[in-house]
PDB file of C-alpha atoms in Angstrom:
ATOM      1  CA  MET U1430     -37.327  -1.180  -6.152  1.00 32.00           C
ATOM      2  CA  TRP U1431     -33.443   0.089  -4.901  1.00 34.00           C
ATOM      3  CA  ILE U1432     -33.300   2.916  -1.850  1.00 34.00           C
ATOM      4  CA  THR U1433     -31.892   5.629  -3.946  1.00 35.00           C
ATOM      5  CA  PHE U1434     -29.668   7.650  -1.273  1.00 36.00           C
ATOM      6  CA  GLY U1435     -28.492  11.706  -1.457  1.00 40.00           C
ATOM      7  CA  GLY U1436     -25.220  13.513  -2.142  1.00 42.00           C
ATOM      8  CA  PRO U1437     -22.662  11.321  -1.841  1.00 41.00           C
ATOM      9  CA  CYS U1438     -23.647   8.504  -0.525  1.00 41.00           C
ATOM     10  CA  GLY U1439     -25.962   8.621  -3.646  1.00 42.00           C
ATOM     11  CA  ALA U1440     -22.680   8.496  -5.395  1.00 41.00           C
ATOM     12  CA  TRP U1441     -21.136   5.888  -3.170  1.00 39.00           C
ATOM     13  CA  LEU U1442     -23.593   3.613  -4.211  1.00 39.00           C
ATOM     14  CA  ALA U1443     -23.678   3.734  -7.455  1.00 42.00           C
ATOM     15  CA  GLN U1444     -20.007   2.942  -7.371  1.00 43.00           C
ATOM     16  CA  VAL U1445     -20.691  -0.014  -5.640  1.00 38.00           C
ATOM     17  CA  SER U1446     -23.776  -0.970  -7.674  1.00 43.00           C
ATOM     18  CA  SER U1447     -21.799  -0.855 -10.693  1.00 43.00           C
ATOM     19  CA  VAL U1448     -18.687  -2.824  -8.845  1.00 39.00           C
ATOM     20  CA  PHE U1449     -20.923  -5.826  -8.083  1.00 39.00           C
ATOM     21  CA  ARG U1450     -23.378  -5.619 -11.596  1.00 44.00           C
ATOM     22  CA  HIS U1451     -19.592  -6.176 -13.241  1.00 43.00           C
ATOM     23  CA  ALA U1452     -19.376  -9.361 -10.550  1.00 42.00           C
ATOM     24  CA  LEU U1453     -22.452 -11.066 -11.644  1.00 41.00           C
ATOM     25  CA  VAL U1454     -22.257  -9.974 -15.554  1.00 40.00           C
ATOM     26  CA  HIS U1455     -18.515 -12.266 -14.900  1.00 45.00           C
ATOM     27  CA  ARG U1456     -19.130 -14.336 -12.608  1.00 44.00           C
ATOM     28  CA  PRO U1457     -22.831 -15.082 -13.222  1.00 43.00           C
ATOM     29  CA  ALA U1458     -23.451 -18.745 -11.948  1.00 42.00           C
ATOM     30  CA  ALA U1459     -20.774 -18.189  -8.309  1.00 41.00           C
ATOM     31  CA  ARG U1460     -21.424 -16.072  -5.738  1.00 40.00           C
ATOM     32  CA  ALA U1461     -20.079 -12.799  -5.970  1.00 41.00           C
ATOM     33  CA  THR U1462     -18.379 -11.225  -2.718  1.00 39.00           C
ATOM     34  CA  LEU U1463     -16.858  -8.094  -3.233  1.00 37.00           C
ATOM     35  CA  GLN U1464     -14.977  -5.933  -0.373  1.00 37.00           C
ATOM     36  CA  TRP U1465     -16.075  -2.732  -1.081  1.00 33.00           C
ATOM     37  CA  GLN U1466     -14.756   0.966   1.755  1.00 35.00           C
ATOM     38  CA  GLY U1467     -15.521  -1.285   5.165  1.00 36.00           C
ATOM     39  CA  LEU U1468     -18.567  -3.260   3.342  1.00 34.00           C
ATOM     40  CA  LEU U1469     -18.891  -6.931   2.695  1.00 38.00           C
ATOM     41  CA  VAL U1470     -20.794  -7.158  -0.651  1.00 36.00           C
ATOM     42  CA  SER U1471     -22.505 -10.168  -0.969  1.00 39.00           C
ATOM     43  CA  ALA U1472     -25.379 -12.061  -3.345  1.00 40.00           C
ATOM     44  CA  ALA U1473     -26.016 -15.260  -4.484  1.00 39.00           C
ATOM     45  CA  PRO U1474     -28.142 -16.512  -7.319  1.00 40.00           C
ATOM     46  CA  VAL U1475     -30.967 -17.305  -5.893  1.00 36.00           C
ATOM     47  CA  SER U1476     -31.584 -13.923  -4.201  1.00 36.00           C
ATOM     48  CA  ILE U1477     -31.081 -11.574  -7.733  1.00 35.00           C
ATOM     49  CA  GLY U1478     -32.321  -8.350  -6.928  1.00 39.00           C
ATOM     50  CA  ARG U1479     -32.181  -8.468  -3.064  1.00 38.00           C
ATOM     51  CA  PRO U1480     -28.421  -8.428  -2.190  1.00 39.00           C
ATOM     52  CA  LEU U1481     -27.470  -7.833   1.560  1.00 38.00           C
ATOM     53  CA  TRP U1482     -24.933  -5.389   1.843  1.00 36.00           C
ATOM     54  CA  VAL U1483     -23.482  -6.662   5.474  1.00 40.00           C
ATOM     55  CA  PRO U1484     -20.682  -4.639   6.863  1.00 42.00           C
ATOM     56  CA  ALA U1485     -17.154  -5.109   8.607  1.00 42.00           C
ATOM     57  CA  ASP U1486     -18.661  -5.439  11.885  1.00 42.00           C
ATOM     58  CA  GLY U1487     -20.779  -8.219  10.996  1.00 45.00           C
ATOM     59  CA  PHE U1488     -24.293  -6.823  11.476  1.00 40.00           C
ATOM     60  CA  ARG U1489     -26.629  -7.372   7.934  1.00 40.00           C
ATOM     61  CA  ARG U1490     -27.928  -4.468   6.285  1.00 38.00           C
ATOM     62  CA  GLU U1491     -30.696  -5.515   3.650  1.00 40.00           C
ATOM     63  CA  ILE U1492     -31.249  -3.089   1.097  1.00 35.00           C
ATOM     64  CA  MET U1493     -33.746  -4.412  -0.663  1.00 37.00           C
ATOM     65  CA  LYS U1494     -37.157  -4.706   1.224  1.00 37.00           C
ATOM     66  CA  LYS U1495     -39.363  -5.216  -2.634  1.00 45.00           C
ATOM     67  CA  TYR U1496     -39.654  -8.221  -4.516  1.00 46.00           C
ATOM     68  CA  LEU U1497     -39.120  -7.271  -8.219  1.00 46.00           C
ATOM     69  CA  PRO U1498     -40.630  -9.613 -11.024  1.00 52.00           C
ATOM     70  CA  SER U1499     -37.834 -11.700 -12.279  1.00 49.00           C
ATOM     71  CA  ASP U1500     -37.237  -9.873 -15.784  1.00 49.00           C
ATOM     72  CA  GLN U1501     -36.658  -6.735 -13.532  1.00 51.00           C
ATOM     73  CA  ALA U1502     -34.687  -8.507 -11.389  1.00 45.00           C
ATOM     74  CA  GLN U1503     -32.155  -9.927 -13.813  1.00 45.00           C
ATOM     75  CA  LEU U1504     -31.900  -6.823 -15.776  1.00 42.00           C
ATOM     76  CA  SER U1505     -30.996  -4.457 -12.122  1.00 42.00           C
ATOM     77  CA  LEU U1506     -28.305  -5.563 -11.607  1.00 41.00           C
ATOM     78  CA  GLY U1507     -26.802  -6.230 -15.368  1.00 41.00           C
ATOM     79  CA  ILE U1508     -27.042  -9.900 -15.886  1.00 43.00           C
ATOM     80  CA  GLY U1509     -29.159 -10.494 -18.804  1.00 48.00           C
ATOM     81  CA  SER U1510     -32.039 -13.339 -18.168  1.00 55.00           C
ATOM     82  CA  ASP U1511     -29.726 -16.367 -18.220  1.00 78.00           C
ATOM     83  CA  ILE U1512     -30.216 -17.224 -14.300  1.00 91.00           C
ATOM     84  CA  PRO U1513     -33.562 -18.816 -13.349  1.00 94.00           C
ATOM     85  CA  THR U1514     -35.423 -17.296 -11.077  1.00 94.00           C
ATOM     86  CA  GLU U1515     -38.945 -19.401 -11.847  1.00 96.00           C
ATOM     87  CA  ARG U1516     -39.605 -22.931 -12.011  1.00 96.00           C
ATOM     88  CA  LEU U1517     -43.593 -24.414 -13.393  1.00 96.00           C
ATOM     89  CA  PHE U1518     -45.016 -27.441 -12.776  1.00 97.00           C
ATOM     90  CA  PHE U1519     -47.578 -29.299 -12.751  1.00 98.00           C
ATOM     91  CA  ALA U1520     -48.394 -31.548  -9.322  1.00 98.00           C
ATOM     92  CA  VAL U1521     -51.256 -33.078  -7.465  1.00 98.00           C
ATOM     93  CA  LEU U1522     -52.428 -31.589  -3.639  1.00 98.00           C
ATOM     94  CA  PRO U1523     -53.529 -33.527  -0.782  1.00 97.00           C
ATOM     95  CA  ASP U1524     -56.471 -31.953   0.920  1.00 97.00           C
ATOM     96  CA  PRO U1525     -55.636 -29.632   3.614  1.00 97.00           C
ATOM     97  CA  LEU U1526     -56.581 -32.583   6.454  1.00 97.00           C
ATOM     98  CA  THR U1527     -54.087 -34.771   4.600  1.00 97.00           C
ATOM     99  CA  ALA U1528     -51.539 -32.486   4.302  1.00 98.00           C
ATOM    100  CA  GLU U1529     -51.888 -31.537   7.585  1.00 97.00           C
ATOM    101  CA  ARG U1530     -51.534 -35.261   8.905  1.00 97.00           C
ATOM    102  CA  VAL U1531     -48.782 -35.216   6.449  1.00 98.00           C
ATOM    103  CA  ALA U1532     -46.521 -32.379   8.091  1.00 98.00           C
ATOM    104  CA  GLU U1533     -47.447 -34.525  11.295  1.00 97.00           C
ATOM    105  CA  LEU U1534     -45.761 -37.444  10.480  1.00 97.00           C
ATOM    106  CA  ALA U1535     -42.927 -35.263   8.458  1.00 98.00           C
ATOM    107  CA  GLU U1536     -42.005 -33.734  12.297  1.00 97.00           C
ATOM    108  CA  GLY U1537     -42.213 -37.036  13.571  1.00 97.00           C
ATOM    109  CA  LEU U1538     -39.892 -39.189  11.736  1.00 97.00           C
ATOM    110  CA  ARG U1539     -37.470 -36.198  11.755  1.00 97.00           C
ATOM    111  CA  ASP U1540     -37.320 -36.251  15.667  1.00 97.00           C
ATOM    112  CA  GLU U1541     -37.439 -40.328  15.712  1.00 96.00           C
ATOM    113  CA  HIS U1542     -34.372 -40.352  13.269  1.00 95.00           C
ATOM    114  CA  GLY U1543     -32.952 -37.507  14.421  1.00 96.00           C
ATOM    115  CA  LEU U1544     -33.164 -35.861  11.059  1.00 96.00           C
ATOM    116  CA  GLU U1545     -31.377 -32.183  10.822  1.00 95.00           C
ATOM    117  CA  GLY U1546     -33.597 -30.427   7.826  1.00 96.00           C
ATOM    118  CA  LEU U1547     -36.929 -28.915   8.353  1.00 96.00           C
ATOM    119  CA  PRO U1548     -39.687 -30.796   7.341  1.00 97.00           C
ATOM    120  CA  LEU U1549     -41.627 -28.464   4.275  1.00 96.00           C
ATOM    121  CA  ALA U1550     -45.400 -26.192   5.599  1.00 95.00           C
ATOM    122  CA  ALA U1551     -48.236 -27.858   4.918  1.00 96.00           C
ATOM    123  CA  GLU U1552     -49.478 -26.046   2.269  1.00 95.00           C
ATOM    124  CA  ARG U1553     -46.031 -26.488   0.250  1.00 95.00           C
ATOM    125  CA  LEU U1554     -46.899 -30.385   0.330  1.00 97.00           C
ATOM    126  CA  HIS U1555     -47.294 -31.683  -3.462  1.00 98.00           C
ATOM    127  CA  ILE U1556     -46.523 -34.421  -5.893  1.00 98.00           C
ATOM    128  CA  THR U1557     -45.353 -32.778  -8.925  1.00 97.00           C
ATOM    129  CA  LEU U1558     -46.548 -34.920 -12.058  1.00 97.00           C
ATOM    130  CA  HIS U1559     -44.549 -32.663 -14.749  1.00 97.00           C
ATOM    131  CA  HIS U1560     -41.710 -30.154 -14.706  1.00 96.00           C
ATOM    132  CA  VAL U1561     -41.778 -27.607 -17.233  1.00 95.00           C
ATOM    133  CA  GLY U1562     -39.142 -25.417 -16.954  1.00 94.00           C
ATOM    134  CA  ASP U1563     -37.261 -23.157 -14.672  1.00 95.00           C
ATOM    135  CA  TYR U1564     -36.985 -19.735 -16.322  1.00 94.00           C
ATOM    136  CA  ALA U1565     -35.560 -16.213 -15.939  1.00 93.00           C
ATOM    137  CA  GLY U1566     -38.911 -14.712 -16.194  1.00 88.00           C
ATOM    138  CA  LEU U1567     -41.628 -17.035 -16.867  1.00 88.00           C
ATOM    139  CA  PRO U1568     -42.636 -16.119 -21.171  1.00 88.00           C
ATOM    140  CA  PRO U1569     -46.381 -15.271 -20.818  1.00 85.00           C
ATOM    141  CA  SER U1570     -46.687 -17.997 -24.329  1.00 92.00           C
ATOM    142  CA  LEU U1571     -45.815 -20.072 -22.647  1.00 94.00           C
ATOM    143  CA  LEU U1572     -48.526 -20.235 -20.020  1.00 95.00           C
ATOM    144  CA  ALA U1573     -50.484 -19.825 -22.562  1.00 95.00           C
ATOM    145  CA  LYS U1574     -49.560 -23.080 -24.658  1.00 95.00           C
ATOM    146  CA  VAL U1575     -49.611 -25.753 -21.008  1.00 97.00           C
ATOM    147  CA  ARG U1576     -53.273 -24.207 -19.840  1.00 97.00           C
ATOM    148  CA  GLN U1577     -54.206 -25.274 -22.717  1.00 96.00           C
ATOM    149  CA  ALA U1578     -52.925 -28.342 -22.927  1.00 97.00           C
ATOM    150  CA  ALA U1579     -53.899 -29.181 -19.712  1.00 98.00           C
ATOM    151  CA  ALA U1580     -57.160 -28.911 -20.600  1.00 97.00           C
ATOM    152  CA  ARG U1581     -57.221 -31.045 -23.301  1.00 97.00           C
ATOM    153  CA  VAL U1582     -56.492 -33.888 -20.254  1.00 97.00           C
ATOM    154  CA  ARG U1583     -59.411 -36.689 -19.457  1.00 96.00           C
ATOM    155  CA  SER U1584     -59.057 -38.413 -16.560  1.00 96.00           C
ATOM    156  CA  PRO U1585     -61.476 -39.371 -13.355  1.00 96.00           C
ATOM    157  CA  GLU U1586     -60.932 -38.814 -10.188  1.00 96.00           C
ATOM    158  CA  PHE U1587     -59.032 -41.613  -8.138  1.00 96.00           C
ATOM    159  CA  GLU U1588     -57.944 -42.533  -4.210  1.00 96.00           C
ATOM    160  CA  VAL U1589     -54.257 -42.878  -4.055  1.00 96.00           C
ATOM    161  CA  CYS U1590     -51.891 -45.099  -0.933  1.00 96.00           C
ATOM    162  CA  PHE U1591     -48.059 -43.870   0.225  1.00 96.00           C
ATOM    163  CA  ASP U1592     -47.662 -46.119   2.574  1.00 96.00           C
ATOM    164  CA  GLN U1593     -43.330 -45.504   2.655  1.00 96.00           C
ATOM    165  CA  VAL U1594     -40.757 -43.017   2.851  1.00 97.00           C
ATOM    166  CA  GLY U1595     -37.110 -43.134   2.399  1.00 97.00           C
ATOM    167  CA  SER U1596     -33.972 -40.820   0.945  1.00 96.00           C
ATOM    168  CA  PHE U1597     -33.882 -40.323  -2.950  1.00 94.00           C
ATOM    169  CA  ALA U1598     -30.150 -39.300  -3.930  1.00 89.00           C
ATOM    170  CA  GLY U1599     -29.137 -36.040  -4.060  1.00 81.00           C
ATOM    171  CA  ASN U1600     -25.609 -34.071  -3.719  1.00 82.00           C
ATOM    172  CA  GLN U1601     -25.738 -32.196  -0.615  1.00 86.00           C
ATOM    173  CA  LYS U1602     -28.885 -33.109   0.973  1.00 93.00           C
ATOM    174  CA  SER U1603     -31.059 -35.553  -0.117  1.00 95.00           C
ATOM    175  CA  PRO U1604     -35.568 -35.707  -0.481  1.00 96.00           C
ATOM    176  CA  PHE U1605     -36.448 -37.460   2.240  1.00 97.00           C
ATOM    177  CA  VAL U1606     -39.989 -37.985   0.114  1.00 98.00           C
ATOM    178  CA  LEU U1607     -43.058 -40.178   1.298  1.00 98.00           C
ATOM    179  CA  ARG U1608     -43.646 -42.836  -1.022  1.00 96.00           C
ATOM    180  CA  SER U1609     -45.853 -45.517  -2.493  1.00 92.00           C
ATOM    181  CA  GLU U1610     -45.451 -49.259  -3.385  1.00 82.00           C
ATOM    182  CA  TYR U1611     -49.123 -49.599  -4.066  1.00 82.00           C
ATOM    183  CA  GLY U1612     -51.482 -47.684  -4.938  1.00 79.00           C
ATOM    184  CA  ALA U1613     -49.940 -44.615  -7.294  1.00 88.00           C
ATOM    185  CA  GLU U1614     -50.655 -46.830 -10.251  1.00 90.00           C
ATOM    186  CA  LEU U1615     -53.950 -44.348 -12.007  1.00 94.00           C
ATOM    187  CA  LEU U1616     -50.945 -41.265 -10.999  1.00 96.00           C
ATOM    188  CA  HIS U1617     -48.710 -43.208 -13.449  1.00 95.00           C
ATOM    189  CA  ASP U1618     -52.252 -42.872 -15.498  1.00 96.00           C
ATOM    190  CA  LEU U1619     -53.038 -39.089 -15.016  1.00 97.00           C
ATOM    191  CA  HIS U1620     -49.367 -38.292 -15.175  1.00 97.00           C
ATOM    192  CA  ALA U1621     -49.182 -40.725 -18.784  1.00 96.00           C
ATOM    193  CA  GLU U1622     -52.542 -38.240 -19.951  1.00 97.00           C
ATOM    194  CA  LEU U1623     -50.990 -35.554 -19.617  1.00 97.00           C
ATOM    195  CA  ALA U1624     -47.393 -36.012 -20.678  1.00 96.00           C
ATOM    196  CA  ARG U1625     -50.242 -36.850 -23.953  1.00 96.00           C
ATOM    197  CA  CYS U1626     -51.896 -33.219 -23.672  1.00 97.00           C
ATOM    198  CA  LEU U1627     -48.559 -30.937 -23.612  1.00 96.00           C
ATOM    199  CA  HIS U1628     -47.029 -33.408 -26.022  1.00 94.00           C
ATOM    200  CA  SER U1629     -49.566 -31.894 -28.661  1.00 91.00           C
ATOM    201  CA  VAL U1630     -48.950 -28.367 -28.200  1.00 90.00           C
ATOM    202  CA  GLY U1631     -45.272 -29.501 -28.704  1.00 88.00           C
ATOM    203  CA  SER U1632     -44.089 -29.154 -24.919  1.00 88.00           C
ATOM    204  CA  LYS U1633     -40.676 -31.468 -23.680  1.00 86.00           C
ATOM    205  CA  VAL U1634     -41.581 -33.825 -21.617  1.00 88.00           C
ATOM    206  CA  ASP U1635     -40.190 -36.713 -18.869  1.00 88.00           C
ATOM    207  CA  PRO U1636     -41.194 -39.266 -19.586  1.00 88.00           C
ATOM    208  CA  ARG U1637     -39.691 -40.831 -15.556  1.00 90.00           C
ATOM    209  CA  PHE U1638     -41.997 -40.550 -13.436  1.00 94.00           C
ATOM    210  CA  THR U1639     -41.821 -41.857  -9.776  1.00 94.00           C
ATOM    211  CA  PRO U1640     -44.717 -40.391  -7.499  1.00 96.00           C
ATOM    212  CA  HIS U1641     -43.428 -38.842  -4.134  1.00 97.00           C
ATOM    213  CA  MET U1642     -44.167 -36.026  -1.873  1.00 98.00           C
ATOM    214  CA  THR U1643     -41.282 -34.568  -0.527  1.00 97.00           C
ATOM    215  CA  LEU U1644     -41.287 -34.189   3.301  1.00 98.00           C
ATOM    216  CA  LEU U1645     -37.776 -32.671   3.634  1.00 97.00           C
ATOM    217  CA  TYR U1646     -34.054 -32.489   2.829  1.00 96.00           C
ATOM    218  CA  ASP U1647     -30.890 -33.652   4.733  1.00 96.00           C
ATOM    219  CA  ARG U1648     -28.066 -34.597   4.882  1.00 95.00           C
ATOM    220  CA  ARG U1649     -28.446 -38.267   6.186  1.00 94.00           C
ATOM    221  CA  ARG U1650     -29.945 -40.757   3.355  1.00 95.00           C
ATOM    222  CA  MET U1651     -33.205 -43.107   4.564  1.00 96.00           C
ATOM    223  CA  PRO U1652     -33.459 -46.547   3.790  1.00 96.00           C
ATOM    224  CA  ILE U1653     -37.049 -47.826   2.307  1.00 95.00           C
ATOM    225  CA  GLN U1654     -39.322 -48.439   5.210  1.00 96.00           C
ATOM    226  CA  PRO U1655     -43.418 -48.462   5.917  1.00 96.00           C
ATOM    227  CA  VAL U1656     -45.601 -46.231   7.794  1.00 96.00           C
ATOM    228  CA  GLN U1657     -48.980 -45.789   8.556  1.00 94.00           C
ATOM    229  CA  PRO U1658     -51.137 -45.368   4.715  1.00 95.00           C
ATOM    230  CA  LEU U1659     -52.306 -42.684   3.991  1.00 96.00           C
ATOM    231  CA  ARG U1660     -55.214 -42.906   1.619  1.00 95.00           C
ATOM    232  CA  TRP U1661     -56.716 -39.479  -0.017  1.00 96.00           C
ATOM    233  CA  PHE U1662     -59.211 -39.110  -3.253  1.00 96.00           C
ATOM    234  CA  VAL U1663     -57.551 -36.902  -6.367  1.00 97.00           C
ATOM    235  CA  ARG U1664     -59.932 -34.604  -7.640  1.00 97.00           C
ATOM    236  CA  GLU U1665     -57.592 -31.589  -9.977  1.00 98.00           C
ATOM    237  CA  PHE U1666     -53.920 -31.177 -10.715  1.00 98.00           C
ATOM    238  CA  VAL U1667     -53.169 -27.856 -10.586  1.00 98.00           C
ATOM    239  CA  LEU U1668     -50.349 -25.133 -12.309  1.00 98.00           C
ATOM    240  CA  ILE U1669     -47.432 -23.494 -10.609  1.00 98.00           C
ATOM    241  CA  ARG U1670     -45.236 -21.132 -10.745  1.00 97.00           C
ATOM    242  CA  SER U1671     -42.673 -21.735  -7.589  1.00 96.00           C
ATOM    243  CA  PHE U1672     -39.877 -18.113  -7.358  1.00 95.00           C
ATOM    244  CA  LEU U1673     -37.188 -20.034  -6.453  1.00 94.00           C
ATOM    245  CA  GLY U1674     -35.076 -19.760  -3.520  1.00 90.00           C
ATOM    246  CA  GLN U1675     -37.898 -18.063  -1.809  1.00 91.00           C
ATOM    247  CA  SER U1676     -39.827 -21.023  -0.623  1.00 87.00           C
ATOM    248  CA  ARG U1677     -42.901 -19.192  -2.558  1.00 91.00           C
ATOM    249  CA  TYR U1678     -45.425 -21.261  -5.133  1.00 95.00           C
ATOM    250  CA  GLN U1679     -48.230 -18.824  -7.503  1.00 96.00           C
ATOM    251  CA  LEU U1680     -51.060 -21.196  -8.424  1.00 97.00           C
ATOM    252  CA  GLU U1681     -51.062 -20.115 -12.169  1.00 97.00           C
ATOM    253  CA  GLY U1682     -54.016 -22.560 -12.793  1.00 97.00           C
ATOM    254  CA  CYS U1683     -56.491 -25.449 -11.956  1.00 98.00           C
ATOM    255  CA  TRP U1684     -58.384 -28.474 -13.829  1.00 98.00           C
ATOM    256  CA  GLN U1685     -61.410 -30.786 -12.597  1.00 98.00           C
ATOM    257  CA  LEU U1686     -60.682 -34.283 -12.636  1.00 97.00           C
ATOM    258  CA  GLY U1687     -64.049 -36.342 -13.574  1.00 90.00           C
TER     259      GLY U1687
END
């Protein structure tokens, strides 16, 4: 919620909020930056609901301390619901021991090649099976539909092996990923089975699938190179809600294989 101020300060904040809201309505895809009575007011779409008020002296003061739900954050700024704040996707997670090994590999490769991007935390490492979509507040009916589809999946447990790293094409920064030359065939089978079940409940699916695990993002694009093979058993898949711009995941479902 907004921190409120009494007296003249309250009226001043209301004026700034009105101007700030107007800027984001008319420039929703851009970063809104205003100069208002000695303060620089700045926010980007990924930080909707948590604007920073930066005085001219450069000292940043964060006005909002508490995350709002996506739909409330959108409405609090008067911009409707057209800017995505949440992402929903199905994924396979490495077991905790494997995740730590992958994180150590990422750190070592970053140092070896002089990359500047920060490795993803071990708890955020995953292999995306299906990207369901990006939303400005996740529709509850959508969750029910894709969970229904996931419950229909029939697939055995299987072992995967990842033995290469390299960069995918990106915009400003390219994802540096762990991938597999061989040993990921059954991931393709799981992807196809999940796609079939999602299609059966009317959900759109993307047939393209390249099994990979993003390690970090960097301006440099690295060629494919072999690494010591990493093997683990896939025994489940999960549904994850990602809060865009917050580096925060929320588990929305988990289904066992076998």
